[in-house]
Amino acid sequence: MALAGKVALVTGSTSGIGLGIARALAREGADVMLNGFGDAAQIERLRAEITMEHSVRVHYNGADLSDPLQVAALVSTTQRELGALDVLVNNAGIQFVSPIEDFPDEKWQAIIALNLSATFYAMKAAIPMMKSKRWGRIINVASAHGLVASANKIAYVAAKHGVVGATKVAALEVANDGVTVNAICPGWVLTPLVEQQLKDRAAASGGDVASEAVKLLEEKQPMLSFTSPEAIGEMVVFLCSDAAATITGSPLSIDGGWVAQ
Ligand code: NAD
């Protein structure tokens, strides 16, 4: 129970990677604020299940993090309801795939707002409290696309490169305040976000989702297997540990060799 008594906010934790991270932090004893969209009854079932399983406090707040005011409010609500904010995981993210010339302006704005700007606003709101406690962990979920590009993902790649840059700046600013700031850069993780891309690809090619999954991996990853949300949860737990106290400002890959090429 390495994180007993700590409070964690995981954005976009009603699904996929964020949910894997929230479960791993709760297992280590952290109280958790869940956030994200979805069916209210299903989210309540998740909240109750994690509470029961790990005997920690689990709250939920459905803030829309594409709105800067709601990001700041989520941070202050976490502090008010759970008494602190020790671990901030900026994970909520969306994707849209199109060549630049057809890329809708509103999709660019939505992706930059959520995938990049929300990370800035959440760090801005959380850092003062972490500095005053002289302990904090900020983990920004970037992507292999924070380090290298792919065609047709202009907004996502720009936002994730921005997240890596913002991570480095924040790490420098709090280097001697007991706070570390790192980015995790996953390759392919099988979550609803990628399942949607697989369905779109199958619809476009006339193929099936299973064969599109193999093709998707082959295009980018030397290792032909998906990373699990659970593995990313374990990586976050490690970054919160004492052993990771001097890891800061790092984009940490978990990508089956994607960016080694
Ligand atoms: P997902 O679609 O399963 O989950 C996204 C989460 O964000 C959900 O909880 C959703 O409700 C929430 N969300 C969406 N819009 C929101 C908003 N406006 N405000 C608050 N919450 C919102 O996706 P995922 O694959 O788990 O992705 C999580 C993160 O990991 C994203 O930042 C994504 O870019 C990144 N990532 C994913 C992969 C992958 O292969 N799946 C790879 C690299 C990086």
mmCIF file of C-alpha atoms and ligand atoms in Angstrom:
data_model
loop_
_atom_site.group_PDB
_atom_site.id
_atom_site.type_symbol
_atom_site.label_atom_id
_atom_site.label_comp_id
_atom_site.label_asym_id
_atom_site.label_seq_id
_atom_site.Cartn_x
_atom_site.Cartn_y
_atom_site.Cartn_z
ATOM 1 C CA MET A 1 0.000 0.000 0.000
ATOM 2 C CA ALA A 2 2.663 2.467 -1.126
ATOM 3 C CA LEU A 3 0.164 5.278 -1.692
ATOM 4 C CA ALA A 4 -1.993 4.992 1.444
ATOM 5 C CA GLY A 5 -3.122 8.460 2.496
ATOM 6 C CA LYS A 6 -2.405 10.003 -0.918
ATOM 7 C CA VAL A 7 -5.061 11.488 -3.197
ATOM 8 C CA ALA A 8 -4.955 10.967 -6.967
ATOM 9 C CA LEU A 9 -6.899 12.663 -9.749
ATOM 10 C CA VAL A 10 -6.968 10.693 -13.003
ATOM 11 C CA THR A 11 -8.598 12.530 -15.906
ATOM 12 C CA GLY A 12 -10.452 10.443 -18.470
ATOM 13 C CA SER A 13 -10.658 7.469 -16.113
ATOM 14 C CA THR A 14 -14.094 6.106 -16.993
ATOM 15 C CA SER A 15 -12.494 3.999 -19.733
ATOM 16 C CA GLY A 16 -9.306 2.549 -21.208
ATOM 17 C CA ILE A 17 -5.881 3.638 -19.957
ATOM 18 C CA GLY A 18 -7.219 6.087 -17.361
ATOM 19 C CA LEU A 19 -9.333 3.360 -15.779
ATOM 20 C CA GLY A 20 -6.317 1.036 -15.662
ATOM 21 C CA ILE A 21 -4.319 3.787 -13.937
ATOM 22 C CA ALA A 22 -7.114 4.582 -11.456
ATOM 23 C CA ARG A 23 -7.428 0.904 -10.491
ATOM 24 C CA ALA A 24 -3.650 0.547 -9.980
ATOM 25 C CA LEU A 25 -3.465 3.685 -7.793
ATOM 26 C CA ALA A 26 -6.464 2.553 -5.712
ATOM 27 C CA ARG A 27 -4.839 -0.863 -5.234
ATOM 28 C CA GLU A 28 -1.828 0.952 -3.750
ATOM 29 C CA GLY A 29 -4.125 2.698 -1.270
ATOM 30 C CA ALA A 30 -4.676 6.094 -2.922
ATOM 31 C CA ASP A 31 -8.053 7.797 -2.738
ATOM 32 C CA VAL A 32 -9.093 8.504 -6.302
ATOM 33 C CA MET A 33 -11.100 11.143 -8.162
ATOM 34 C CA LEU A 34 -12.456 9.630 -11.359
ATOM 35 C CA ASN A 35 -13.341 11.835 -14.330
ATOM 36 C CA GLY A 36 -14.646 11.272 -17.842
ATOM 37 C CA PHE A 37 -17.806 10.740 -19.807
ATOM 38 C CA GLY A 38 -20.084 7.706 -20.102
ATOM 39 C CA ASP A 39 -23.273 6.101 -18.905
ATOM 40 C CA ALA A 40 -24.053 7.383 -15.384
ATOM 41 C CA ALA A 41 -25.157 4.004 -14.012
ATOM 42 C CA GLN A 42 -22.083 2.253 -15.413
ATOM 43 C CA ILE A 43 -19.761 4.916 -13.958
ATOM 44 C CA GLU A 44 -21.444 4.571 -10.566
ATOM 45 C CA ARG A 45 -20.960 0.774 -10.737
ATOM 46 C CA LEU A 46 -17.251 1.306 -11.491
ATOM 47 C CA ARG A 47 -16.893 3.819 -8.664
ATOM 48 C CA ALA A 48 -18.565 1.476 -6.159
ATOM 49 C CA GLU A 49 -16.548 -1.525 -7.390
ATOM 50 C CA ILE A 50 -13.148 0.206 -6.982
ATOM 51 C CA THR A 51 -14.209 1.523 -3.548
ATOM 52 C CA MET A 52 -15.208 -1.976 -2.362
ATOM 53 C CA GLU A 53 -12.265 -3.779 -3.876
ATOM 54 C CA HIS A 54 -9.561 -1.541 -2.384
ATOM 55 C CA SER A 55 -11.220 0.091 0.655
ATOM 56 C CA VAL A 56 -10.320 3.596 -0.543
ATOM 57 C CA ARG A 57 -12.479 6.648 -1.189
ATOM 58 C CA VAL A 58 -13.416 6.935 -4.869
ATOM 59 C CA HIS A 59 -15.289 10.009 -6.075
ATOM 60 C CA TYR A 60 -16.430 10.912 -9.590
ATOM 61 C CA ASN A 61 -16.671 14.272 -11.321
ATOM 62 C CA GLY A 62 -17.874 14.570 -14.916
ATOM 63 C CA ALA A 63 -16.065 17.841 -15.755
ATOM 64 C CA ASP A 64 -15.641 18.525 -19.482
ATOM 65 C CA LEU A 65 -11.910 19.229 -19.618
ATOM 66 C CA SER A 66 -12.054 20.968 -22.964
ATOM 67 C CA ASP A 67 -13.279 23.936 -20.865
ATOM 68 C CA PRO A 68 -10.421 25.563 -18.877
ATOM 69 C CA LEU A 69 -12.775 26.662 -16.081
ATOM 70 C CA GLN A 70 -13.952 23.077 -15.581
ATOM 71 C CA VAL A 71 -10.341 21.852 -15.400
ATOM 72 C CA ALA A 72 -9.513 24.272 -12.575
ATOM 73 C CA ALA A 73 -12.813 23.425 -10.855
ATOM 74 C CA LEU A 74 -12.024 19.677 -11.034
ATOM 75 C CA VAL A 75 -8.678 20.230 -9.293
ATOM 76 C CA SER A 76 -10.234 22.348 -6.534
ATOM 77 C CA THR A 77 -13.171 19.932 -6.130
ATOM 78 C CA THR A 78 -10.707 17.062 -5.683
ATOM 79 C CA GLN A 79 -8.873 19.016 -2.990
ATOM 80 C CA ARG A 80 -12.138 19.958 -1.254
ATOM 81 C CA GLU A 81 -13.804 16.518 -1.394
ATOM 82 C CA LEU A 82 -10.751 14.311 -0.785
ATOM 83 C CA GLY A 83 -8.613 16.734 1.230
ATOM 84 C CA ALA A 84 -5.542 16.992 -1.026
ATOM 85 C CA LEU A 85 -4.118 16.376 -4.472
ATOM 86 C CA ASP A 86 -0.856 14.414 -4.441
ATOM 87 C CA VAL A 87 -0.926 12.597 -7.777
ATOM 88 C CA LEU A 88 -2.253 14.235 -10.942
ATOM 89 C CA VAL A 89 -2.582 12.059 -14.036
ATOM 90 C CA ASN A 90 -3.509 14.037 -17.148
ATOM 91 C CA ASN A 91 -4.847 11.259 -19.329
ATOM 92 C CA ALA A 92 -8.103 12.359 -21.025
ATOM 93 C CA GLY A 93 -7.643 12.502 -24.764
ATOM 94 C CA ILE A 94 -9.402 12.179 -28.103
ATOM 95 C CA GLN A 95 -8.317 11.433 -31.656
ATOM 96 C CA PHE A 96 -9.377 12.414 -35.166
ATOM 97 C CA VAL A 97 -7.811 11.168 -38.380
ATOM 98 C CA SER A 98 -7.780 13.147 -41.637
ATOM 99 C CA PRO A 99 -5.343 14.771 -44.080
ATOM 100 C CA ILE A 100 -4.545 18.390 -43.167
ATOM 101 C CA GLU A 101 -6.449 19.911 -46.077
ATOM 102 C CA ASP A 102 -9.691 18.237 -44.960
ATOM 103 C CA PHE A 103 -9.059 18.417 -41.208
ATOM 104 C CA PRO A 104 -12.104 20.191 -39.661
ATOM 105 C CA ASP A 105 -11.173 23.337 -37.691
ATOM 106 C CA GLU A 106 -13.445 22.300 -34.824
ATOM 107 C CA LYS A 107 -11.654 18.927 -34.518
ATOM 108 C CA TRP A 108 -8.282 20.727 -34.353
ATOM 109 C CA GLN A 109 -9.610 23.023 -31.630
ATOM 110 C CA ALA A 110 -11.228 20.190 -29.649
ATOM 111 C CA ILE A 111 -8.074 18.040 -29.695
ATOM 112 C CA ILE A 112 -5.750 20.904 -28.736
ATOM 113 C CA ALA A 113 -8.176 21.970 -25.962
ATOM 114 C CA LEU A 114 -8.421 18.517 -24.366
ATOM 115 C CA ASN A 115 -5.146 16.764 -25.213
ATOM 116 C CA LEU A 116 -2.862 19.778 -24.636
ATOM 117 C CA SER A 117 -4.478 22.791 -22.946
ATOM 118 C CA ALA A 118 -6.236 20.764 -20.214
ATOM 119 C CA THR A 119 -2.823 19.412 -19.177
ATOM 120 C CA PHE A 120 -1.532 22.982 -18.773
ATOM 121 C CA TYR A 121 -4.589 24.168 -16.814
ATOM 122 C CA ALA A 122 -4.546 21.128 -14.513
ATOM 123 C CA MET A 123 -0.824 21.484 -13.761
ATOM 124 C CA LYS A 124 -1.288 25.221 -13.159
ATOM 125 C CA ALA A 125 -4.038 24.522 -10.621
ATOM 126 C CA ALA A 126 -2.330 21.567 -8.920
ATOM 127 C CA ILE A 127 1.295 22.706 -8.582
ATOM 128 C CA PRO A 128 0.787 25.274 -5.757
ATOM 129 C CA MET A 129 -0.672 22.626 -3.435
ATOM 130 C CA MET A 130 1.987 20.053 -4.314
ATOM 131 C CA LYS A 131 4.732 22.639 -3.703
ATOM 132 C CA SER A 132 3.272 23.576 -0.336
ATOM 133 C CA LYS A 133 3.249 19.884 0.710
ATOM 134 C CA ARG A 134 6.715 19.392 -0.791
ATOM 135 C CA TRP A 135 5.499 16.183 -2.459
ATOM 136 C CA GLY A 136 3.733 15.592 -5.715
ATOM 137 C CA ARG A 137 3.657 13.432 -8.810
ATOM 138 C CA ILE A 138 2.389 14.669 -12.162
ATOM 139 C CA ILE A 139 2.113 12.112 -14.938
ATOM 140 C CA ASN A 140 1.002 13.262 -18.356
ATOM 141 C CA VAL A 141 -0.160 10.561 -20.740
ATOM 142 C CA ALA A 142 1.390 11.599 -24.048
ATOM 143 C CA SER A 143 1.973 8.999 -26.775
ATOM 144 C CA ALA A 144 4.568 7.628 -29.173
ATOM 145 C CA HIS A 145 2.984 10.452 -31.191
ATOM 146 C CA GLY A 146 4.538 12.866 -28.668
ATOM 147 C CA LEU A 147 7.939 11.820 -30.065
ATOM 148 C CA VAL A 148 7.360 10.920 -33.709
ATOM 149 C CA ALA A 149 4.664 11.679 -36.277
ATOM 150 C CA SER A 150 2.182 9.763 -38.389
ATOM 151 C CA ALA A 151 0.328 11.159 -41.382
ATOM 152 C CA ASN A 152 -3.299 12.260 -40.961
ATOM 153 C CA LYS A 153 -3.042 12.975 -37.220
ATOM 154 C CA ILE A 154 -2.005 16.648 -37.281
ATOM 155 C CA ALA A 155 -3.888 17.795 -34.168
ATOM 156 C CA TYR A 156 -3.094 14.706 -32.079
ATOM 157 C CA VAL A 157 0.621 14.690 -32.962
ATOM 158 C CA ALA A 158 0.929 18.459 -32.370
ATOM 159 C CA ALA A 159 -0.887 18.195 -29.030
ATOM 160 C CA LYS A 160 1.155 15.205 -27.810
ATOM 161 C CA HIS A 161 4.480 16.844 -28.797
ATOM 162 C CA GLY A 162 3.192 19.842 -26.830
ATOM 163 C CA VAL A 163 2.462 17.639 -23.811
ATOM 164 C CA VAL A 164 6.052 16.343 -23.861
ATOM 165 C CA GLY A 165 7.357 19.935 -24.001
ATOM 166 C CA ALA A 166 5.029 21.115 -21.236
ATOM 167 C CA THR A 167 6.128 18.150 -19.100
ATOM 168 C CA LYS A 168 9.777 19.191 -19.412
ATOM 169 C CA VAL A 169 9.052 22.842 -18.536
ATOM 170 C CA ALA A 170 6.994 21.890 -15.473
ATOM 171 C CA ALA A 171 9.689 19.428 -14.331
ATOM 172 C CA LEU A 172 12.345 22.170 -14.428
ATOM 173 C CA GLU A 173 10.168 24.616 -12.514
ATOM 174 C CA VAL A 174 9.442 22.247 -9.599
ATOM 175 C CA ALA A 175 12.709 20.296 -9.619
ATOM 176 C CA ASN A 176 13.534 21.188 -6.008
ATOM 177 C CA ASP A 177 10.013 21.219 -4.595
ATOM 178 C CA GLY A 178 9.574 17.470 -4.099
ATOM 179 C CA VAL A 179 7.430 17.264 -7.233
ATOM 180 C CA THR A 180 8.262 15.180 -10.320
ATOM 181 C CA VAL A 181 6.658 15.614 -13.723
ATOM 182 C CA ASN A 182 6.909 12.933 -16.394
ATOM 183 C CA ALA A 183 5.193 11.869 -19.589
ATOM 184 C CA ILE A 184 4.265 8.321 -20.526
ATOM 185 C CA CYS A 185 4.441 7.626 -24.253
ATOM 186 C CA PRO A 186 2.475 4.473 -25.087
ATOM 187 C CA GLY A 187 2.405 2.766 -28.450
ATOM 188 C CA TRP A 188 -0.764 0.873 -29.302
ATOM 189 C CA VAL A 189 -3.029 0.114 -26.339
ATOM 190 C CA LEU A 190 -6.285 -1.717 -27.073
ATOM 191 C CA THR A 191 -8.901 0.690 -25.673
ATOM 192 C CA PRO A 192 -12.161 2.183 -27.018
ATOM 193 C CA LEU A 193 -10.072 4.964 -28.662
ATOM 194 C CA VAL A 194 -8.144 2.433 -30.784
ATOM 195 C CA GLU A 195 -11.151 0.117 -31.250
ATOM 196 C CA GLN A 196 -12.866 3.050 -33.013
ATOM 197 C CA GLN A 197 -9.853 3.487 -35.328
ATOM 198 C CA LEU A 198 -9.953 -0.247 -36.101
ATOM 199 C CA LYS A 199 -13.685 -0.092 -36.924
ATOM 200 C CA ASP A 200 -13.098 2.938 -39.191
ATOM 201 C CA ARG A 201 -10.248 1.157 -40.956
ATOM 202 C CA ALA A 202 -12.317 -2.025 -41.401
ATOM 203 C CA ALA A 203 -15.198 0.033 -42.833
ATOM 204 C CA ALA A 204 -12.831 1.790 -45.260
ATOM 205 C CA SER A 205 -11.005 -1.376 -46.396
ATOM 206 C CA GLY A 206 -13.956 -3.753 -46.319
ATOM 207 C CA GLY A 207 -11.881 -6.016 -44.043
ATOM 208 C CA ASP A 208 -12.555 -7.158 -40.499
ATOM 209 C CA VAL A 209 -11.435 -5.610 -37.207
ATOM 210 C CA ALA A 210 -9.112 -8.511 -36.256
ATOM 211 C CA SER A 211 -7.065 -8.308 -39.454
ATOM 212 C CA GLU A 212 -6.993 -4.499 -39.236
ATOM 213 C CA ALA A 213 -5.562 -4.862 -35.695
ATOM 214 C CA VAL A 214 -2.649 -6.937 -37.035
ATOM 215 C CA LYS A 215 -2.062 -4.453 -39.887
ATOM 216 C CA LEU A 216 -2.186 -1.507 -37.456
ATOM 217 C CA LEU A 217 0.512 -3.073 -35.268
ATOM 218 C CA GLU A 218 2.671 -4.042 -38.257
ATOM 219 C CA GLU A 219 2.692 -0.460 -39.575
ATOM 220 C CA LYS A 220 4.326 1.004 -36.459
ATOM 221 C CA GLN A 221 5.421 -1.456 -33.789
ATOM 222 C CA PRO A 222 8.270 -3.965 -34.140
ATOM 223 C CA MET A 223 6.601 -5.873 -31.286
ATOM 224 C CA LEU A 224 3.285 -7.123 -32.623
ATOM 225 C CA SER A 225 1.272 -6.928 -29.422
ATOM 226 C CA PHE A 226 -0.819 -4.298 -27.687
ATOM 227 C CA THR A 227 0.208 -2.757 -24.359
ATOM 228 C CA SER A 228 -2.479 -3.194 -21.677
ATOM 229 C CA PRO A 229 -4.024 -0.389 -19.591
ATOM 230 C CA GLU A 230 -2.931 -2.443 -16.544
ATOM 231 C CA ALA A 231 0.744 -2.211 -17.598
ATOM 232 C CA ILE A 232 0.441 1.567 -17.862
ATOM 233 C CA GLY A 233 -1.160 1.594 -14.396
ATOM 234 C CA GLU A 234 1.919 -0.230 -13.054
ATOM 235 C CA MET A 235 4.192 2.331 -14.712
ATOM 236 C CA VAL A 236 2.304 5.158 -12.971
ATOM 237 C CA VAL A 237 2.595 3.366 -9.619
ATOM 238 C CA PHE A 238 6.359 3.084 -10.157
ATOM 239 C CA LEU A 239 6.614 6.800 -11.019
ATOM 240 C CA CYS A 240 4.869 7.540 -7.703
ATOM 241 C CA SER A 241 7.359 5.418 -5.733
ATOM 242 C CA ASP A 242 10.422 6.629 -3.817
ATOM 243 C CA ALA A 243 12.630 4.765 -6.297
ATOM 244 C CA ALA A 244 11.401 7.161 -9.004
ATOM 245 C CA ALA A 245 12.012 10.331 -6.963
ATOM 246 C CA THR A 246 14.732 11.574 -9.346
ATOM 247 C CA ILE A 247 12.995 10.629 -12.588
ATOM 248 C CA THR A 248 11.624 13.919 -13.871
ATOM 249 C CA GLY A 249 11.087 15.686 -17.176
ATOM 250 C CA SER A 250 11.233 12.356 -19.005
ATOM 251 C CA PRO A 251 9.093 11.075 -21.846
ATOM 252 C CA LEU A 252 8.982 7.368 -20.950
ATOM 253 C CA SER A 253 8.148 5.011 -23.788
ATOM 254 C CA ILE A 254 6.052 1.852 -23.426
ATOM 255 C CA ASP A 255 5.578 1.173 -27.093
ATOM 256 C CA GLY A 256 6.861 -2.221 -28.295
ATOM 257 C CA GLY A 257 9.868 -0.559 -29.912
ATOM 258 C CA TRP A 258 7.890 1.989 -31.980
ATOM 259 C CA VAL A 259 10.243 4.971 -31.506
ATOM 260 C CA ALA A 260 13.423 2.871 -31.472
ATOM 261 C CA GLN A 261 13.302 2.768 -35.262
HETATM 262 P P1 NAD B 1 -10.485 6.125 -24.241
HETATM 263 O O1 NAD B 1 -11.308 6.708 -25.337
HETATM 264 O O2 NAD B 1 -10.691 4.700 -23.844
HETATM 265 O O3 NAD B 1 -10.612 7.024 -22.925
HETATM 266 C C1 NAD B 1 -10.608 8.417 -22.991
HETATM 267 C C2 NAD B 1 -11.153 8.954 -21.690
HETATM 268 O O4 NAD B 1 -11.217 10.397 -21.788
HETATM 269 C C3 NAD B 1 -12.580 8.491 -21.383
HETATM 270 O O5 NAD B 1 -12.738 8.326 -19.988
HETATM 271 C C4 NAD B 1 -13.434 9.666 -21.874
HETATM 272 O O6 NAD B 1 -14.706 9.741 -21.252
HETATM 273 C C5 NAD B 1 -12.550 10.814 -21.448
HETATM 274 N N1 NAD B 1 -12.862 12.070 -22.116
HETATM 275 C C6 NAD B 1 -13.087 12.284 -23.445
HETATM 276 N N2 NAD B 1 -13.380 13.576 -23.656
HETATM 277 C C7 NAD B 1 -13.325 14.193 -22.439
HETATM 278 C C8 NAD B 1 -13.525 15.531 -21.994
HETATM 279 N N3 NAD B 1 -13.828 16.529 -22.857
HETATM 280 N N4 NAD B 1 -13.393 15.808 -20.684
HETATM 281 C C9 NAD B 1 -13.092 14.821 -19.787
HETATM 282 N N5 NAD B 1 -12.880 13.542 -20.160
HETATM 283 C C10 NAD B 1 -13.004 13.234 -21.470
HETATM 284 O O7 NAD B 1 -8.972 6.392 -24.696
HETATM 285 P P2 NAD B 1 -7.591 5.741 -24.224
HETATM 286 O O8 NAD B 1 -7.052 4.953 -25.357
HETATM 287 O O9 NAD B 1 -7.705 5.120 -22.884
HETATM 288 O O10 NAD B 1 -6.697 7.058 -24.162
HETATM 289 C C11 NAD B 1 -6.310 7.666 -22.948
HETATM 290 C C12 NAD B 1 -5.097 8.526 -23.218
HETATM 291 O O11 NAD B 1 -4.022 7.719 -23.699
HETATM 292 C C13 NAD B 1 -5.327 9.601 -24.282
HETATM 293 O O12 NAD B 1 -4.677 10.801 -23.912
HETATM 294 C C14 NAD B 1 -4.667 8.999 -25.509
HETATM 295 O O13 NAD B 1 -4.242 9.983 -26.411
HETATM 296 C C15 NAD B 1 -3.503 8.269 -24.879
HETATM 297 N N6 NAD B 1 -2.925 7.212 -25.694
HETATM 298 C C16 NAD B 1 -3.677 6.136 -26.091
HETATM 299 C C17 NAD B 1 -3.078 5.155 -26.862
HETATM 300 C C18 NAD B 1 -3.825 3.936 -27.320
HETATM 301 O O14 NAD B 1 -3.283 3.187 -28.131
HETATM 302 N N7 NAD B 1 -5.026 3.692 -26.843
HETATM 303 C C19 NAD B 1 -1.734 5.261 -27.238
HETATM 304 C C20 NAD B 1 -1.012 6.360 -26.812
HETATM 305 C C21 NAD B 1 -1.618 7.333 -26.033
#
